[in-house]
Coordinates of C-alpha atoms in Angstrom, one line a residue:
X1 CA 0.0 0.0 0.0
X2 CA 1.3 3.6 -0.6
X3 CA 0.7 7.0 1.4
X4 CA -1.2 9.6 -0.2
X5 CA -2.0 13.3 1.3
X6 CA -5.4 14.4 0.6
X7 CA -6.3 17.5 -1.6
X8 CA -7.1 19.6 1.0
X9 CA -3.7 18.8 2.4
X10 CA -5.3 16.2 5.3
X11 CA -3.4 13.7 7.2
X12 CA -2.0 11.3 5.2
X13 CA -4.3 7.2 4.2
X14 CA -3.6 4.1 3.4
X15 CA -4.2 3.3 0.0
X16 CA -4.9 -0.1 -0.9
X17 CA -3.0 -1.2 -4.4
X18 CA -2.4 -4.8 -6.1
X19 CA 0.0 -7.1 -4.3
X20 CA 1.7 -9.0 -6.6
X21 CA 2.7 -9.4 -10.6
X22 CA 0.4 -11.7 -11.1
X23 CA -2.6 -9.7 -9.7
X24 CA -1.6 -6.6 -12.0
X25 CA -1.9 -9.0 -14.6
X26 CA -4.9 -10.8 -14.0
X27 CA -6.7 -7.5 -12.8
X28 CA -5.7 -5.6 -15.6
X29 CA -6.5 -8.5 -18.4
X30 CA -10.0 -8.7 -16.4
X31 CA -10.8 -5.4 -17.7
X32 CA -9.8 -5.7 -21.4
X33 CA -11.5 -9.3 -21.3
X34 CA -15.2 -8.8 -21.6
X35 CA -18.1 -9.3 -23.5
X36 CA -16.3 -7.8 -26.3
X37 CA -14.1 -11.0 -26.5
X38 CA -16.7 -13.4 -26.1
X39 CA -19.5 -11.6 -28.1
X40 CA -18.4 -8.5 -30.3
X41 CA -15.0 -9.8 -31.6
X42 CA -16.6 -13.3 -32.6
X43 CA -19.3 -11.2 -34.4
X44 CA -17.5 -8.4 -36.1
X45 CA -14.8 -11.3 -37.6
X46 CA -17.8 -13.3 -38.4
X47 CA -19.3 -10.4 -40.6
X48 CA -16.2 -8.5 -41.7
X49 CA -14.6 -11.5 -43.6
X50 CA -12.8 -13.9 -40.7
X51 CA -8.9 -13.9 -40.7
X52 CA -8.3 -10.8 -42.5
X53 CA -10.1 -8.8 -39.9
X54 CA -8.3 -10.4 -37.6
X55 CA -4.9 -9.8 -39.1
X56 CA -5.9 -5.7 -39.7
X57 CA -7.0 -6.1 -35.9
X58 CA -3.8 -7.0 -34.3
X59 CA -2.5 -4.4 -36.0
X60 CA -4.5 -2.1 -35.3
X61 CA -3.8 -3.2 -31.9
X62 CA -0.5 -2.0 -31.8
X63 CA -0.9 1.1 -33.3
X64 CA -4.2 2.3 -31.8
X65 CA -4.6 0.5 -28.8
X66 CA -1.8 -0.5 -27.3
X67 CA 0.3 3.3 -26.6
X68 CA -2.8 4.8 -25.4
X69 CA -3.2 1.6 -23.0
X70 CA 0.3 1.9 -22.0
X71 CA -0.1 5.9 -21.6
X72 CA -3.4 5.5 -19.1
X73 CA -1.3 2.7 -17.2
X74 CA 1.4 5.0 -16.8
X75 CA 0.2 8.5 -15.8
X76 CA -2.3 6.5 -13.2
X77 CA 0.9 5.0 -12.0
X78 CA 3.0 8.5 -11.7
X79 CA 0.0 10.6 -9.7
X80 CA -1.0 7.3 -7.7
X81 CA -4.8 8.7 -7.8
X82 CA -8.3 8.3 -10.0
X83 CA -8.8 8.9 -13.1
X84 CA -9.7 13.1 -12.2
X85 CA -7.0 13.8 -9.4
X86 CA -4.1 12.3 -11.6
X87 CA -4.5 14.9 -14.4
X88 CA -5.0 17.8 -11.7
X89 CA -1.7 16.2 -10.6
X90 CA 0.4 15.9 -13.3
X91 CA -0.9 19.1 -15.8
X92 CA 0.6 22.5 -15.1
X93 CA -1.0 24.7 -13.3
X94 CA -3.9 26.5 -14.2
X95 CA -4.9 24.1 -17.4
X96 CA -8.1 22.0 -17.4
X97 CA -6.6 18.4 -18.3
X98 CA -9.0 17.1 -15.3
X99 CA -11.5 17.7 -17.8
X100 CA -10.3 14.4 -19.7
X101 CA -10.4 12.3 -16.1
X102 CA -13.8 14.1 -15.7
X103 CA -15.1 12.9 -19.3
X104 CA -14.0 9.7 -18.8
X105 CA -15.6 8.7 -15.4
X106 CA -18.9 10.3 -17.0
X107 CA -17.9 7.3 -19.9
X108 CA -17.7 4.9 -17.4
X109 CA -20.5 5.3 -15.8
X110 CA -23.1 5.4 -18.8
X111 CA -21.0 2.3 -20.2
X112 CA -21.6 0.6 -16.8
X113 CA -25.3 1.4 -17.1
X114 CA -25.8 -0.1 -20.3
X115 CA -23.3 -3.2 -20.2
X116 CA -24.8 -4.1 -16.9
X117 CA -28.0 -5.0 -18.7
X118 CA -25.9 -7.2 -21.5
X119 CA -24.4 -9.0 -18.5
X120 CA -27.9 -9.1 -16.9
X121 CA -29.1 -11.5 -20.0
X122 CA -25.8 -13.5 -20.0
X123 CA -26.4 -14.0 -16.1
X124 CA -29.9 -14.6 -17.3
X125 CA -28.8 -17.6 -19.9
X126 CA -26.9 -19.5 -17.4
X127 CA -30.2 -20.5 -15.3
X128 CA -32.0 -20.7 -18.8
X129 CA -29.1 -23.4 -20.2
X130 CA -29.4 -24.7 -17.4
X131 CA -33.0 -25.2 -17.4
X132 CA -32.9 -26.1 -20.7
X133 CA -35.2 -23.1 -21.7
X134 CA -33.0 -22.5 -24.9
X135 CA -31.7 -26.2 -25.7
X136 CA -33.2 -26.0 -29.1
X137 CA -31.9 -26.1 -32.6
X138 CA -34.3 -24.2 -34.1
X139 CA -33.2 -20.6 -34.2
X140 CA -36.8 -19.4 -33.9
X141 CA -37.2 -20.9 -30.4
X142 CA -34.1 -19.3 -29.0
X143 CA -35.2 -15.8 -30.8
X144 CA -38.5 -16.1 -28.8
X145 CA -36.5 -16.8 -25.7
X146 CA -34.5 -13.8 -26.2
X147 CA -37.0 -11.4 -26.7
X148 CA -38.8 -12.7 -24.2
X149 CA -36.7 -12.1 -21.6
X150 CA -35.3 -8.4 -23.0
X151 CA -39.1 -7.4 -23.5
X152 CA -40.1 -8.5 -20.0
X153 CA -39.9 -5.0 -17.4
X154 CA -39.8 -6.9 -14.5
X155 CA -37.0 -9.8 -15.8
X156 CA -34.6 -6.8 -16.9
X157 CA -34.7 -4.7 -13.9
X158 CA -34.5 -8.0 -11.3
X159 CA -31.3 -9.1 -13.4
X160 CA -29.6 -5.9 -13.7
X161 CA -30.1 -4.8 -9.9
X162 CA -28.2 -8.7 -9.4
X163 CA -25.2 -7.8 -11.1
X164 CA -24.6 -4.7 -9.8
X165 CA -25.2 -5.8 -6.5
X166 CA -22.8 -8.7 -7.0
X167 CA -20.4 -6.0 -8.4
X168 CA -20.4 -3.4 -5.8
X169 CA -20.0 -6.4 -3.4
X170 CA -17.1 -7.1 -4.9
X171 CA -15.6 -3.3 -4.8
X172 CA -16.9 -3.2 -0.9
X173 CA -13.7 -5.7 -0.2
X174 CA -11.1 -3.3 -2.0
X175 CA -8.6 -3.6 -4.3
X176 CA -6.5 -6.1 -3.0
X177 CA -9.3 -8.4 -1.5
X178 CA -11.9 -7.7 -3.9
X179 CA -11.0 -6.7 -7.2
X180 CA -7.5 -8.5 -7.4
X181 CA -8.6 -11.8 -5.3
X182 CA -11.2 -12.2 -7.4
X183 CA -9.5 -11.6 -11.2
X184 CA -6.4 -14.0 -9.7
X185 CA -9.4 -16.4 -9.5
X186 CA -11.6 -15.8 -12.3
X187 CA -9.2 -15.1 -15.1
X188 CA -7.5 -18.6 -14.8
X189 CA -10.6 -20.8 -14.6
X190 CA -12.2 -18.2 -17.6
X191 CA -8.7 -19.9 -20.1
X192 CA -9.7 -23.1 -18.7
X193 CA -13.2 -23.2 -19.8
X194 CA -12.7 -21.7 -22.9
X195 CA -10.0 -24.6 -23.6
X196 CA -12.5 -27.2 -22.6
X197 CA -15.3 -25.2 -25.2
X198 CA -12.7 -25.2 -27.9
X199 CA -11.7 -28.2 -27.6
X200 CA -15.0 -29.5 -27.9
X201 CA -15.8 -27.6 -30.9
X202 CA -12.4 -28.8 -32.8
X203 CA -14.0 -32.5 -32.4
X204 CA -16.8 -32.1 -34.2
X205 CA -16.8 -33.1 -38.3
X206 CA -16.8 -30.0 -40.4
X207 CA -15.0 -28.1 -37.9
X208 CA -11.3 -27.4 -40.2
X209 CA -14.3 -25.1 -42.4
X210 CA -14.8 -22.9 -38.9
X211 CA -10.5 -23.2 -38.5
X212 CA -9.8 -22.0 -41.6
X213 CA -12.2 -18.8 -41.5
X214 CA -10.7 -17.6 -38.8
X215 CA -7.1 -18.6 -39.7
X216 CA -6.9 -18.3 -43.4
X217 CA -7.0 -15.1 -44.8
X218 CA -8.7 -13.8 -47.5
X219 CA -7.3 -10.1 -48.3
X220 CA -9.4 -9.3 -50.8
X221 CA -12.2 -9.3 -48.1
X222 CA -10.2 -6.3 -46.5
X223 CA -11.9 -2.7 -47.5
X224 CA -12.2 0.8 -45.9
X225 CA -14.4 -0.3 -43.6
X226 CA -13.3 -3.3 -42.6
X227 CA -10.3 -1.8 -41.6
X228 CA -12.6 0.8 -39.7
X229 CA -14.1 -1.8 -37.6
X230 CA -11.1 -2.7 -36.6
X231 CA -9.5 -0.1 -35.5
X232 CA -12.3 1.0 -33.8
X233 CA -12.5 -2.8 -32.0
X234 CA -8.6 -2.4 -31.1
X235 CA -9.6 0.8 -29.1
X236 CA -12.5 -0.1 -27.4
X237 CA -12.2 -3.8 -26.5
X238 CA -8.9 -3.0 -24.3
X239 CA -10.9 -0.2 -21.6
X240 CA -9.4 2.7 -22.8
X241 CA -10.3 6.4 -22.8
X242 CA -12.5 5.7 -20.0
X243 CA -10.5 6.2 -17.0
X244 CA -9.8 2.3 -16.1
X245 CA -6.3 2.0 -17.2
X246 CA -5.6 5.4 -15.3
X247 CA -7.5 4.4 -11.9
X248 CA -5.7 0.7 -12.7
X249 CA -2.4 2.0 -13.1
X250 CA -2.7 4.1 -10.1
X251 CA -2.6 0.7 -8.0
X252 CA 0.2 -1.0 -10.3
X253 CA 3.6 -1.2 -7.9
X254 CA 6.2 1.2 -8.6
X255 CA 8.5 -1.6 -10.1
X256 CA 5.9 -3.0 -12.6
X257 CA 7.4 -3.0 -15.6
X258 CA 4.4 -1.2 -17.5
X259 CA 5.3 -1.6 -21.3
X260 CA 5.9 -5.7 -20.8
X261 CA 2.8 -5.9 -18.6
X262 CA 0.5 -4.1 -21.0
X263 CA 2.0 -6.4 -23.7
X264 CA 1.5 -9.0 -22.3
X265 CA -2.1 -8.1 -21.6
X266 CA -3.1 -7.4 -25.3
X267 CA -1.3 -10.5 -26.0
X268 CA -3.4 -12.7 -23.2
X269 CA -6.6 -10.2 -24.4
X270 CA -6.2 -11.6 -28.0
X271 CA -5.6 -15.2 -26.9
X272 CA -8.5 -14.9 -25.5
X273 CA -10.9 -13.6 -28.3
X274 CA -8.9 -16.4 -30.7
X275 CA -10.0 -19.2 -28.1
X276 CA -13.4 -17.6 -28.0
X277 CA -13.3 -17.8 -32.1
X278 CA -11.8 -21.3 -31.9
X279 CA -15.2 -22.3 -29.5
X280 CA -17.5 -20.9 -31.8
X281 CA -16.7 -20.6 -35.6
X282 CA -16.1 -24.5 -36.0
X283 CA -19.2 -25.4 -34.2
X284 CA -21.2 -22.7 -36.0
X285 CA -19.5 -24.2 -39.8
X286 CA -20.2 -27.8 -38.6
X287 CA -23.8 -27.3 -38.0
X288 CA -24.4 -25.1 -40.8
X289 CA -25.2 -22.1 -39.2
X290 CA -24.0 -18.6 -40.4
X291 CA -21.2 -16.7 -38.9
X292 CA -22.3 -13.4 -40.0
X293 CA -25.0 -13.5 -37.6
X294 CA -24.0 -10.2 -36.1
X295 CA -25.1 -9.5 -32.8
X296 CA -27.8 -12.2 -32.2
X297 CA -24.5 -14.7 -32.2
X298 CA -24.4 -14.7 -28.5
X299 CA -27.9 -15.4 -27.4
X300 CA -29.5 -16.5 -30.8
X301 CA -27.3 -18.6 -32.6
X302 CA -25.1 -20.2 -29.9
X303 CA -27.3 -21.8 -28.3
X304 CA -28.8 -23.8 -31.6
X305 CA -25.3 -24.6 -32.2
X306 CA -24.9 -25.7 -29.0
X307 CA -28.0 -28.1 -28.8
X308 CA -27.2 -29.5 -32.1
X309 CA -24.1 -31.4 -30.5
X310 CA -23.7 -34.3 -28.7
X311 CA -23.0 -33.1 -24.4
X312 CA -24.7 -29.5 -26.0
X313 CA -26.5 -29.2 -22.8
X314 CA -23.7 -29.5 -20.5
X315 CA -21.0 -27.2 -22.9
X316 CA -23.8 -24.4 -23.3
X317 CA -23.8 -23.8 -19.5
X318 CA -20.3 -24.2 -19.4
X319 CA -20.0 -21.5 -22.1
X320 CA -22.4 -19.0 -20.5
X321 CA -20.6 -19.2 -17.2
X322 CA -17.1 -18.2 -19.1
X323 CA -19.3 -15.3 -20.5
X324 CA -20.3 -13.7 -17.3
X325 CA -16.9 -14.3 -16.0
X326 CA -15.7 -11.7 -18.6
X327 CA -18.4 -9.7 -18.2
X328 CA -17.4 -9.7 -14.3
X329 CA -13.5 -8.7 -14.9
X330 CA -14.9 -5.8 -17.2
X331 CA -17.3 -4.8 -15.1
X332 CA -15.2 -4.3 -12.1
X333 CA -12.7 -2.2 -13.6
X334 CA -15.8 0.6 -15.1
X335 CA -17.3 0.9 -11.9
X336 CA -14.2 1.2 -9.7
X337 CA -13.4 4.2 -12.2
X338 CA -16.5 6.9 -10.2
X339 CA -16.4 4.8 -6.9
X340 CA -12.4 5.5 -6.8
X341 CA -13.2 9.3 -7.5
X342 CA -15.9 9.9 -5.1
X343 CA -13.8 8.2 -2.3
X344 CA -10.3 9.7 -2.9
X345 CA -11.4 13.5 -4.5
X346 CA -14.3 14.4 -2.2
X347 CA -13.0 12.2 1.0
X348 CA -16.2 9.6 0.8
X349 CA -15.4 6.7 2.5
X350 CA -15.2 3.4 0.0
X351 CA -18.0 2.1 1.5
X352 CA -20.7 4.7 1.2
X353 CA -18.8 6.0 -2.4
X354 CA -19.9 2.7 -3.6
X355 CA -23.1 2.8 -2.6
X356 CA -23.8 5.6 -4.3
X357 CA -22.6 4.7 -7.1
X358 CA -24.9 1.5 -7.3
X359 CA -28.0 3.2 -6.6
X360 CA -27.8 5.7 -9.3
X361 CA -26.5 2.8 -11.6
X362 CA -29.5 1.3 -10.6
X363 CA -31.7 4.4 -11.5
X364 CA -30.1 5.4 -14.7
X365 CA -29.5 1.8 -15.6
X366 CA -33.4 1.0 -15.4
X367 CA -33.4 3.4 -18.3
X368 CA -31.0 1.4 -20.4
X369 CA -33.2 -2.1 -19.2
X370 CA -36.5 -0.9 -19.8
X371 CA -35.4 -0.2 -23.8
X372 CA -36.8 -2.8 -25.1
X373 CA -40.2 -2.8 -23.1
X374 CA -41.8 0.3 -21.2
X375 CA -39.6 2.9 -22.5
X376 CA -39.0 1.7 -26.2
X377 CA -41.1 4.5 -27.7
X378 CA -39.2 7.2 -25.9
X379 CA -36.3 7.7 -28.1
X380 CA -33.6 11.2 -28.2
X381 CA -32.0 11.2 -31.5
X382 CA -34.1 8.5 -32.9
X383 CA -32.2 5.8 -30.0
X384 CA -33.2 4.1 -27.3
X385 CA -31.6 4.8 -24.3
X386 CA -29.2 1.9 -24.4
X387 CA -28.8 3.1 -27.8
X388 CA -27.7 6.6 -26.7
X389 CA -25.2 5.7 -24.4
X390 CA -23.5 3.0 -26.7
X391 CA -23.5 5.6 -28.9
X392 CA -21.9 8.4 -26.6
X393 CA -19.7 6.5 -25.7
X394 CA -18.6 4.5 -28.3
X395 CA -18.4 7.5 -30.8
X396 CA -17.5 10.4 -28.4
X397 CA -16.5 10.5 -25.4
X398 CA -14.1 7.3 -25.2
X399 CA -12.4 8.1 -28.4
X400 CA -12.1 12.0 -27.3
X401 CA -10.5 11.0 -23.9
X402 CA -8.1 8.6 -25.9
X403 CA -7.2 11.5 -28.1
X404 CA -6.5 14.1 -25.1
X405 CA -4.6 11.6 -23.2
X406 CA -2.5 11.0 -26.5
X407 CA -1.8 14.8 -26.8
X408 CA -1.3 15.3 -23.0
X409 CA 1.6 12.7 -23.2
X410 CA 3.1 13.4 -25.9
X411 CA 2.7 16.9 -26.2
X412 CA 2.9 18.3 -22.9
X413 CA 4.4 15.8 -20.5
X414 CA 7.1 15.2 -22.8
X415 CA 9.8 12.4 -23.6
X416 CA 12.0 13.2 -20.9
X417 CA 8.9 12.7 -18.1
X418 CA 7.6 9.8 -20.6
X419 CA 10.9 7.3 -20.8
X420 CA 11.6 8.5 -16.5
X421 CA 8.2 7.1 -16.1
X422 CA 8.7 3.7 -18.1
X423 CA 12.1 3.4 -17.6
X424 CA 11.3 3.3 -13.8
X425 CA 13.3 6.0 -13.3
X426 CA 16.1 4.4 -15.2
X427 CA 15.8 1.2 -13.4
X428 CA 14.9 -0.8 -17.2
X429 CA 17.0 -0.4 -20.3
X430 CA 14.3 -0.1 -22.4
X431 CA 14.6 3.5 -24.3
X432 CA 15.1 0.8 -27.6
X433 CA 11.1 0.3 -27.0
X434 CA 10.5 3.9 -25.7
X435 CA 11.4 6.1 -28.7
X436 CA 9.0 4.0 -31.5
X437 CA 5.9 4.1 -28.7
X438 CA 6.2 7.8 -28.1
X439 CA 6.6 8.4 -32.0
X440 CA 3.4 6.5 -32.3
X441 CA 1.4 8.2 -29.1
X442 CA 2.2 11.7 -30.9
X443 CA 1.7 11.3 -34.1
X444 CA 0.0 7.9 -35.0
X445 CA -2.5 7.1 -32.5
X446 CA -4.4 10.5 -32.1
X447 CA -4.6 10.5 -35.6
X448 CA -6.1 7.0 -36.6
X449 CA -8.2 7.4 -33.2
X450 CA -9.6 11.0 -35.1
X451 CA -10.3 9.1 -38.3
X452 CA -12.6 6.4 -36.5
X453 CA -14.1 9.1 -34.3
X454 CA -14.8 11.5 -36.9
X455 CA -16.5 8.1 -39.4
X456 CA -18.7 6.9 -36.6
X457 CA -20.5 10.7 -36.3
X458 CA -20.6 10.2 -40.0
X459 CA -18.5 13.6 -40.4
X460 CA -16.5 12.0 -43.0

């Protein structure tokens, strides 16, 4: 734990911080592992062409994603606060770079209300699998099963209100006890299932069709926006611009080496998302179902895949139970972004901090879970509300915050502060590594981050 004087200049707290490598690692691959691995990248490659997208994705990855990733972990690191008080920190006096903290716990927070009620159905489909509600090969029956339960008021609110409940208990134990006891946990037995799926879906007949459309590129797939998808997937899927990696690195231990850690995240991230591909494209192949299905994939098509196998009962609660574990790790790195600000920059205890945070979750979530039933005729912009906040999110104020924090490092922090920082104060020889990433955080990344911003508001 590390010392930290309050704003105000107060008598100097505890603060709680990960313990050990391994928990940085787990932790901070718990938050770029979510639904985006098991759902959206499985999706998105499905309908964007299958290994090319993948191969523009990684590369994307380490042009778009990866500095900015590195950048968060780092300044979070330096100023040892949230996501608001480590810009007030580091930025000269007098300019408003707590803005950028500011946006992004407002970006956390309407996330968190909206992907609480995505969890909520994946939470849902466990007890369903299990019940064998949804064991049915016909498509039709597990669309009916879906819009039953996003349609149903009373269903959405009840399983939204569970996972953030089972969330904020979570945060109520810290950082150390909750959020890192439970990743070190959750993140190993997540690889294990998905091995145990993926091998089940390599034994099938047909499944080499499934391998080689995710593995066997076909370039002539790859247009504009192809390549726009996936750069906008690179960004998003690793928590980004949002104030996690900032609020995470501000618990990293001073002798983490950052750049190898966040490597070794994206690397873990993508192994991930390829297992998750492996699990579902050779199934999807051998039973003849499409891979472009978009976003119905997760709770549509799956689970006719699934009951088209032989064990397809037992695999498709197995597989649901893998999903809410990501969902879990994701979850608990967006919400500890406002519960981390309320407790350290206005002096609320943890406790009460993440209280608040779950009741107005639980107010301005309802908005997000009633979308589809009471309060789908009540639109702003033509969207829903779920709609609006994806959107807001997605399109403005993540990609905005990943922009600012590109140009704050770069720009006005400097190299010298830049390689002190990742060098631990010259404790790594890594200025070999250094000199590319900082060449890429000024001039690369805010630029391709622009391009996809600037495309999904349709500007260009």
């Amino acid at each position: 734990m590390s010392q930290n004087k309050s704003e105000t200049g107060g008598e100097l707290k505890a603060r709680d911080g990960f313990t050990s490598s391994f928990g940085v690692l787990a932790a901070t691959l718990g938050s770029a592992v979510g639904l985006g691995n098991i759902w959206k990248f499985p999706y998105l490659t499905g309908t964007n062409g299958g290994a090319g997208f993948l191969v523009v994705y990684v590369l994307a990855t380490l042009v778009v994603g990866l500095p900015v990733m590195i950048s968060e972990i780092m300044l979070g690191r330096k100023a040892k606060r949230d996501a608001v008080t480590s810009l007030v920190k580091l930025a000269p006096a007098g300019q408003p770079w707590w803005l950028v903290g500011a946006f992004g716990v407002l970006a956390a927070f309407l996330i968190m209300a909206f992907y609480s009620e995505v969890a909520a159905w994946v939470f849902a489909y466990i007890f369903k699998a299990i019940g064998g509600e949804i064991l049915s090969r016909d498509p039709k029956v597990t669309s009916d099963a879906f819009s039953a339960l996003i349609s149903d008021p009373v269903q959405s609110l009840l399983w939204q209100w569970l996972v953030l409940a089972l969330i904020g208990g979570i945060l109520l134990l810290g950082v150390s006890k909750g959020i890192e006891a439970v990743t070190k946990k959750l993140m190993p037995l997540l690889f294990v299932l998905l091995v145990v799926i993926g091998a089940r879906s390599l034994m099938l007949p047909g499944a080499s069709q499934g391998l080689a459309f995710l593995f066997a590129p076909d370039f002539s797939k790859i247009s504009a926006a192809v390549v726009l998808t996936a750069m906008g997937l690179a960004f998003f899927k690793l928590s980004i611009g949002m104030g996690t990696m900032i609020t995470y690195g501000s618990y990293f231990r001073d002798d983490q080496n950052i750049p190898l850690t966040t490597f070794r995240v994206m690397c873990a991230d993508l192994f991930v998302s390829l297992l998750a591909g492996i699990a579902i494209f050779p199934a999807v192949f051998a039973f003849g179902f499409q891979p472009a299905a978009g976003p119905s994939l997760l709770f549509i098509t799956i689970p006719a895949v699934f009951a088209s196998m032989p064990l397809g009962h037992f695999f498709m609660v197995v597989f649901f139970v893998l999903t809410a574990i990501a969902a879990t790790g994701a979850m608990l790195s967006i919400l500890e972004v406002p519960v981390s600000v309320l407790s350290e920059r206005f002096g609320i205890s943890r406790v009460k901090s993440t209280v608040i945070n779950l009741l107005l979750l639980a107010l301005v979530g309802s908005a997000c879970a009633l979308s589809n039933s009471l309060t789908a005729e009540f639109k702003i912009f033509g969207m829903t509300m779920f709609d609006l906040f994806d959107f807001v999110t997605s399109n403005v104020l993540m990609p905005l915050g990943g922009i600012c924090l590109c140009l704050f490092t770069a720009w006005v922090w400097g190299y010298d502060r830049f390689r002190a920082a990742l060098s631990n104060e010259g404790a790594l020889n890594n200025e070999r590594v250094l000199k590319p990433l900082f060449f890429v955080l000024r001039y690369v990344s805010p630029l391709l981050i622009l391009y996809v911003m600037l495309k999904g508001l349709k500007i260009i």
